[in-house]
Amino acid sequence: LSTQAPKGTRDFYPADQKWQNFIFDTWKQVCIQFGYEEYEGPIFEHLDLFTDKSGDEIVTQLYNFQDKGGRDLALRPEMTPTLARLVNQKNRQLKKPFKWFSMPRLFRYERAQKGRLREFFQLNMDIMGTPSIYAEVDLLLAIIAMLQQFKLTQKDFIIGISSRRVLAAFLQQIGIEQADAVYPVLDKQAKISREDFMQKLKECGIDLPLAQQLDEFMQCKTIDQLVPFLQSEPAIMAFKELQTLFAALQQLGMQDYITLDLSIVRGLAYYTGIVFEVFDAQKSMRALAGGGRYDNLCARLGGEAVTGVGFGMGDVVLKNLLEEKQLLPTEFATDPDVFIAVFGDNLLPAFSLAQSLRKGGLKVAQTLQKQKFNKQLDAANACGAAIVLFADSEANTATHIEGKVMATGEQTLFAHEQLLQGSIVHGTIKEN
Ligand code: HAM
């Protein structure tokens, strides 16, 4: 029997899970700072939640199956349809607008490659029930705060922003009707040569003069450059929204984090307004996050029209980037404060000392078998304990215990009281 995990999945040994938890904890902390509430849903859903009225690539990547009752089900490839289902189920009871987040485990039968796996985690932040562009502002500020919390700077990532409304209105204005066929070509524009771009437009049935207009439009790199292209009423309205978003983010001092990128169209069919993607600054990796506004998803899934906007940020590319920038921590909040060792054969002094220190609020690990002292120090090192205490040292008194600060190697007597009152961080005793 193979000991390998299935292709595109990961095992999380404790050392890996520590990093994973660091990512989850940071995600959660920033969501809470921004006033988002956590929700969850089932890991599998009815298949038609993902397949109905959807022509997305995601459908070809579904892990679907029939259960023993003959129901067609699928492991969730994304969270947004579940969110829309939750909204549809209790729409009237939900006070809108609301801001929710979730950190689901997702499944996509993708070609496993760097940054893309078949099982991954994805932070979702969504705002439901307001058409206000300030919902987009809130989400984009949260993305920036989140990445800053991971110690990434404007030199490390960039948020590309576009608008499906602007695109759709421009296509309509110049008389291109086959927008759905054109979107995937626009989505590739930044990655292919101009000749290939023109060729693909031709294959969609777009005449050369129109293709040239579209190509010129796609070259716009700033909001101001867009102005001369947009003449129709819907195009101007859509443009104003995009302009308000850029102006707000600029006034909030975020201009270095954002850029207009018309080639961001997004693969998912349900987006209707602002769309955005986050990339590493060199664009050498897959997208770190992506999202946008979806006006019709709730209605398409059988509910009332409730507008939503949100994004998903995967754990895989994020971890790759943090690793590359050497920003993954080496010490964790869950590491034991203290490891208790013994010189002699009797382990019970270690247990009773551990019990009293745990009551005092310390995280305590201890030796579990008779072992050479050096082996116990190795074990203390391996679990990340800041201090080793010697439970049966002859130097111990009624009030003091001998021990060693792991970081400095300094051997000293620790006051029992002080150990019980304070929590030990990085080998120093911090008063509560
Ligand atoms: P998405 O662009 O499909 O959007 O995924 C968002 C992010 O999830 C990607 O940028 C990437 O970080 C991560 N991701 C996607 N697929 C994989 C994979 N196979 N392996 C690793 N990471 C992956 C959505 O899923 C939308 N539902 C997001 C959203 C929420 N839109 C509105 N609200």
XYZ file of C-alpha atoms and ligand atoms in Angstrom:
465
model
C 0.000 0.000 0.000
C 1.404 3.404 -0.948
C 2.376 5.795 1.848
C 2.036 8.719 -0.581
C -0.895 11.102 -0.227
C -3.087 11.302 -3.353
C -1.736 13.550 -6.097
C -2.361 17.247 -5.465
C -3.029 16.788 -1.724
C -0.760 17.482 1.230
C 0.041 15.836 4.540
C 0.340 18.214 7.431
C 2.839 16.884 9.939
C 2.913 18.986 13.129
C 5.744 21.134 11.749
C 3.652 21.886 8.631
C 0.461 22.364 10.614
C 2.181 25.083 12.672
C 2.700 27.135 9.526
C -0.781 26.328 8.366
C -2.204 27.537 11.684
C -0.090 30.672 11.470
C -1.780 31.387 8.115
C -5.267 30.571 9.462
C -4.714 32.621 12.628
C -3.521 35.641 10.650
C -6.442 35.375 8.219
C -8.906 35.139 11.062
C -7.351 37.922 13.103
C -7.537 40.415 10.231
C -11.109 39.371 9.312
C -12.181 40.014 12.881
C -10.314 43.335 12.929
C -12.364 44.342 9.891
C -15.655 43.255 11.442
C -16.330 40.130 9.355
C -18.201 37.235 10.999
C -17.243 33.615 10.419
C -19.554 31.049 8.770
C -19.156 27.496 7.456
C -21.026 25.080 5.233
C -20.801 21.415 4.259
C -17.706 20.121 2.501
C -19.955 18.492 -0.130
C -23.011 19.995 -1.759
C -25.633 18.956 -4.307
C -23.862 18.690 -7.640
C -26.249 21.086 -9.360
C -25.238 23.929 -7.028
C -22.024 24.033 -9.055
C -23.197 22.893 -12.481
C -26.513 24.722 -12.947
C -26.344 27.540 -15.452
C -22.599 27.647 -15.206
C -20.176 27.282 -18.060
C -17.121 27.597 -15.892
C -13.858 25.747 -16.055
C -14.507 24.823 -12.438
C -17.281 22.432 -13.533
C -14.776 20.333 -15.470
C -12.681 20.145 -12.296
C -15.369 18.828 -9.965
C -14.868 15.890 -7.648
C -18.405 14.523 -7.886
C -19.964 11.249 -6.786
C -23.231 9.542 -5.983
C -23.918 8.713 -2.360
C -25.526 5.453 -1.266
C -28.957 7.059 -1.651
C -28.243 7.851 -5.296
C -27.866 11.607 -4.715
C -25.490 13.467 -7.003
C -23.029 15.353 -4.841
C -19.732 17.191 -5.301
C -16.885 18.204 -3.014
C -16.948 22.004 -2.963
C -14.547 23.582 -5.490
C -15.288 27.087 -4.156
C -17.335 28.668 -1.388
C -19.339 31.321 -3.222
C -22.257 29.064 -4.346
C -22.568 27.771 -0.754
C -22.629 31.349 0.514
C -25.346 32.245 -2.004
C -27.328 29.147 -0.934
C -27.054 30.170 2.726
C -28.276 33.652 1.831
C -31.174 32.282 -0.226
C -32.217 29.987 2.614
C -32.551 32.751 5.214
C -32.623 35.854 3.089
C -35.379 37.691 4.977
C -33.825 37.008 8.383
C -30.393 38.279 7.406
C -29.825 41.914 8.162
C -28.064 43.436 5.192
C -25.483 44.438 4.348
C -23.387 41.889 6.174
C -19.726 40.932 6.091
C -18.838 37.252 6.426
C -15.670 35.190 6.173
C -14.856 31.512 5.939
C -11.715 29.397 5.515
C -12.979 26.322 3.640
C -11.008 23.306 2.437
C -11.699 23.115 -1.305
C -11.256 20.487 -4.003
C -10.533 20.953 -7.696
C -9.370 18.304 -10.124
C -6.698 20.592 -11.562
C -3.430 19.709 -13.189
C -1.246 19.767 -10.081
C 1.457 22.429 -10.556
C 3.279 25.041 -8.520
C 0.659 27.087 -6.720
C -2.249 24.889 -7.777
C -3.245 21.733 -5.936
C -6.289 19.478 -5.894
C -7.031 20.123 -2.244
C -6.351 23.520 -0.688
C -7.658 26.083 1.761
C -9.078 29.413 0.707
C -9.957 32.412 2.810
C -13.250 33.894 1.600
C -14.373 37.386 2.569
C -17.691 38.569 1.169
C -20.071 41.480 1.657
C -23.684 40.762 0.757
C -26.582 43.092 0.235
C -25.095 46.409 -0.802
C -24.350 47.793 -4.275
C -22.052 50.397 -2.692
C -18.554 50.572 -4.174
C -17.359 51.085 -0.586
C -17.861 47.348 -0.103
C -15.089 46.871 -2.673
C -13.018 49.484 -0.815
C -13.467 47.561 2.455
C -12.439 44.241 0.876
C -9.394 45.671 -0.875
C -8.249 47.375 2.339
C -8.666 44.028 4.098
C -6.520 42.265 1.480
C -3.770 44.849 1.881
C -3.946 44.707 5.701
C -3.893 40.923 5.536
C -0.776 40.764 3.362
C 0.891 43.464 5.474
C 0.130 41.405 8.563
C 2.179 38.630 6.914
C 4.936 41.315 6.612
C 4.593 41.574 2.828
C 5.046 45.110 1.455
C 4.074 46.995 -1.696
C 7.313 45.685 -3.190
C 6.006 42.132 -2.851
C 2.474 42.198 -4.295
C 0.116 44.132 -6.529
C -3.661 44.165 -6.855
C -4.878 44.392 -10.456
C -8.372 45.852 -10.764
C -10.785 45.877 -13.672
C -14.513 46.104 -14.250
C -16.667 43.636 -16.135
C -19.269 46.395 -16.430
C -16.780 48.683 -18.162
C -15.677 45.849 -20.445
C -19.225 44.772 -21.278
C -20.313 48.362 -21.921
C -17.285 49.017 -24.143
C -17.859 45.806 -26.122
C -21.488 46.782 -26.588
C -20.545 50.342 -27.524
C -18.284 49.177 -30.361
C -20.841 46.576 -31.453
C -19.298 43.303 -30.266
C -22.133 40.998 -29.315
C -20.282 37.788 -28.527
C -18.970 39.090 -25.155
C -18.990 35.660 -23.481
C -16.734 34.248 -26.191
C -14.432 37.262 -26.039
C -13.905 37.323 -22.241
C -11.607 34.260 -22.148
C -9.477 35.868 -24.897
C -9.243 39.141 -22.957
C -8.338 37.121 -19.880
C -5.279 35.779 -21.737
C -4.308 39.104 -23.331
C -1.474 39.854 -20.897
C 0.006 36.368 -21.332
C 0.012 36.071 -25.136
C 1.579 38.020 -28.008
C -0.377 40.711 -29.835
C -0.544 38.512 -32.964
C -1.994 35.628 -30.978
C -4.441 38.002 -29.331
C -5.655 39.318 -32.713
C -5.815 35.787 -34.089
C -7.960 34.594 -31.187
C -10.329 37.541 -31.609
C -10.617 36.632 -35.287
C -11.535 33.103 -34.261
C -14.373 34.591 -32.171
C -15.679 36.212 -35.363
C -14.426 39.744 -34.590
C -13.486 41.807 -37.652
C -10.064 43.404 -37.805
C -11.163 47.054 -37.239
C -13.097 46.048 -34.110
C -10.253 43.835 -32.922
C -7.885 46.804 -33.314
C -10.169 49.056 -31.270
C -10.353 46.421 -28.590
C -6.593 45.995 -28.623
C -6.076 49.754 -28.174
C -8.570 49.813 -25.322
C -6.786 46.918 -23.617
C -3.529 48.914 -23.664
C -4.957 51.420 -21.141
C -2.904 51.307 -17.976
C -4.500 54.144 -16.003
C -8.012 55.323 -15.272
C -7.397 58.567 -17.186
C -6.357 56.702 -20.345
C -9.771 55.027 -20.354
C -11.725 58.264 -20.664
C -11.599 58.792 -24.454
C -12.738 55.224 -25.096
C -15.973 55.398 -23.153
C -18.831 57.266 -24.795
C -22.078 55.363 -24.227
C -24.162 56.092 -21.133
C -23.638 52.613 -19.580
C -19.900 52.808 -20.294
C -19.635 56.201 -18.596
C -21.680 55.005 -15.578
C -19.504 51.910 -15.217
C -16.378 54.030 -15.577
C -17.509 56.395 -12.801
C -17.773 53.481 -10.406
C -14.235 52.335 -11.229
C -13.001 55.914 -10.900
C -14.622 56.275 -7.450
C -12.926 53.073 -6.321
C -9.483 54.204 -7.477
C -9.971 57.692 -6.006
C -11.049 56.277 -2.621
C -8.098 53.886 -2.444
C -5.761 56.676 -3.474
C -7.118 58.994 -0.792
C -6.629 56.215 1.733
C -2.960 56.032 0.710
C -3.171 52.692 -1.083
C -2.160 53.822 -4.574
C 1.064 51.800 -4.531
C -0.842 48.587 -4.007
C -3.286 48.856 -6.910
C -3.185 49.081 -10.665
C -5.694 49.121 -13.505
C -5.398 45.806 -15.346
C -8.023 45.310 -18.036
C -6.776 41.804 -18.763
C -8.313 40.688 -15.465
C -11.642 39.224 -16.504
C -11.792 36.255 -14.074
C -12.664 32.721 -15.083
C -15.894 32.433 -13.133
C -19.068 33.298 -15.016
C -20.943 34.996 -12.190
C -18.952 38.233 -11.910
C -20.811 41.329 -13.089
C -18.908 44.386 -11.813
C -15.516 45.186 -10.341
C -13.090 42.253 -10.593
C -9.607 42.012 -9.106
C -6.679 39.680 -8.681
C -3.643 39.798 -6.440
C -0.239 38.778 -7.765
C 3.296 38.652 -6.464
C 5.128 41.746 -7.744
C 7.213 39.753 -10.244
C 4.098 37.921 -11.443
C 6.213 34.797 -11.296
C 3.554 32.856 -9.404
C -0.108 32.070 -9.917
C -2.650 34.508 -8.441
C -2.579 34.897 -4.668
C -6.225 35.927 -4.546
C -9.089 36.844 -6.827
C -12.609 38.117 -6.562
C -15.197 40.615 -7.621
C -18.821 41.638 -7.583
C -21.601 39.228 -8.439
C -25.073 40.713 -8.768
C -27.009 37.719 -10.035
C -25.692 34.629 -8.297
C -28.354 34.431 -5.576
C -31.108 34.934 -8.144
C -29.522 32.428 -10.540
C -29.571 29.879 -7.736
C -33.287 30.402 -7.238
C -33.354 33.147 -4.604
C -34.116 36.828 -4.638
C -31.631 39.239 -6.138
C -29.003 39.946 -3.488
C -25.820 41.578 -4.654
C -22.509 40.325 -3.341
C -18.834 41.104 -3.611
C -15.912 39.168 -2.245
C -12.710 37.319 -2.878
C -10.879 34.075 -2.262
C -7.241 33.870 -1.133
C -5.644 30.439 -1.326
C -3.085 29.128 1.140
C -0.770 27.569 -1.464
C 0.647 30.553 -3.362
C 0.624 32.607 -0.156
C 2.802 30.048 1.594
C 5.130 29.810 -1.427
C 5.542 33.585 -1.405
C 6.112 33.773 2.366
C 8.678 31.002 2.049
C 10.455 32.778 -0.813
C 10.565 36.014 1.210
C 11.614 34.099 4.340
C 8.595 35.387 6.213
C 7.389 32.106 7.682
C 7.964 32.220 11.445
C 10.277 29.814 13.230
C 8.648 30.270 16.630
C 4.963 29.725 17.227
C 2.497 30.844 19.894
C 1.589 27.183 20.437
C 5.155 26.082 21.269
C 5.541 24.956 24.915
C 6.859 27.603 27.313
C 8.650 25.006 29.352
C 10.048 21.501 28.959
C 10.682 19.592 32.171
C 13.614 17.232 32.328
C 14.911 14.920 35.069
C 18.445 13.741 35.916
C 17.364 10.617 37.762
C 15.138 7.627 37.035
C 12.037 8.892 38.801
C 9.789 10.787 36.401
C 7.159 11.777 38.940
C 8.829 15.049 40.046
C 8.575 16.136 36.397
C 4.862 15.291 36.324
C 4.004 17.101 39.545
C 6.002 20.194 38.558
C 4.324 20.135 35.124
C 0.883 19.919 36.721
C 1.459 22.921 38.969
C 2.925 25.038 36.152
C 0.018 24.178 33.820
C -2.389 25.324 36.532
C -0.477 28.595 36.497
C -1.253 28.945 32.781
C 2.008 27.749 31.247
C 2.252 25.406 28.274
C 4.336 22.532 29.544
C 5.898 19.491 27.909
C 7.996 16.947 29.743
C 10.076 13.868 29.357
C 8.009 10.678 29.031
C 10.658 8.047 29.524
C 13.965 7.480 31.289
C 16.460 9.026 28.978
C 19.942 10.526 28.905
C 19.853 14.193 29.841
C 21.132 15.311 26.427
C 18.328 13.429 24.706
C 15.850 15.337 26.855
C 17.428 18.627 25.787
C 17.078 17.514 22.164
C 13.398 16.794 22.755
C 12.979 20.238 24.346
C 14.620 21.823 21.323
C 12.497 19.854 18.883
C 9.227 20.982 20.452
C 10.325 24.625 20.548
C 10.270 25.057 24.352
C 11.818 28.310 25.510
C 13.047 26.992 28.873
C 14.045 23.595 30.262
C 13.476 23.069 33.977
C 15.294 20.353 35.931
C 12.611 18.850 38.168
C 14.968 16.902 40.429
C 18.010 19.177 40.493
C 19.838 19.307 43.824
C 19.977 23.078 43.420
C 16.178 23.333 43.631
C 14.772 24.924 46.770
C 11.277 25.364 48.118
C 10.985 28.542 46.059
C 13.332 28.064 43.087
C 13.855 25.568 40.274
C 16.998 25.203 38.279
C 16.701 25.442 34.520
C 18.183 26.629 31.304
C 17.141 29.272 28.767
C 17.300 27.472 25.451
C 18.055 30.500 23.288
C 21.110 31.619 25.273
C 22.151 28.415 27.027
C 22.179 30.376 30.314
C 21.630 28.155 33.348
C 19.897 29.773 36.305
C 17.422 29.412 39.171
C 13.876 30.425 38.291
C 11.564 31.602 41.079
C 8.538 29.303 41.284
C 6.240 32.233 41.958
C 7.487 34.077 38.953
C 7.019 31.032 36.742
C 3.470 30.642 37.935
C 2.541 34.276 37.586
C 4.122 35.056 34.260
C 4.109 33.472 30.864
C 7.445 32.670 29.348
C 8.130 34.013 25.901
C 11.307 33.399 23.946
C 13.254 32.465 27.025
C 12.378 35.538 29.046
C 9.765 35.741 31.735
C 7.025 38.173 30.862
C 4.792 39.385 33.670
C 1.071 38.964 32.954
P -10.729 31.716 -7.790
O -10.025 32.754 -8.599
O -11.150 30.461 -8.466
O -11.986 32.438 -7.127
O -9.810 31.348 -6.563
C -9.316 32.351 -5.701
C -7.946 31.966 -5.188
O -7.958 30.634 -4.655
C -6.851 31.903 -6.252
O -6.335 33.184 -6.510
C -5.835 30.996 -5.575
O -5.107 31.698 -4.580
C -6.714 30.005 -4.864
N -6.874 28.782 -5.685
C -7.773 28.557 -6.661
N -7.611 27.324 -7.180
C -6.577 26.759 -6.508
C -5.914 25.485 -6.552
N -6.292 24.539 -7.388
N -4.888 25.280 -5.705
C -4.504 26.241 -4.837
N -5.079 27.427 -4.728
C -6.103 27.696 -5.555
C -12.943 31.806 -6.379
O -12.826 30.692 -5.935
C -14.112 32.691 -6.015
N -15.172 31.843 -5.467
C -13.641 33.744 -5.025
C -14.750 34.661 -4.596
C -15.268 34.776 -3.345
N -15.383 35.504 -5.361
C -16.281 36.141 -4.658
N -16.232 35.699 -3.420
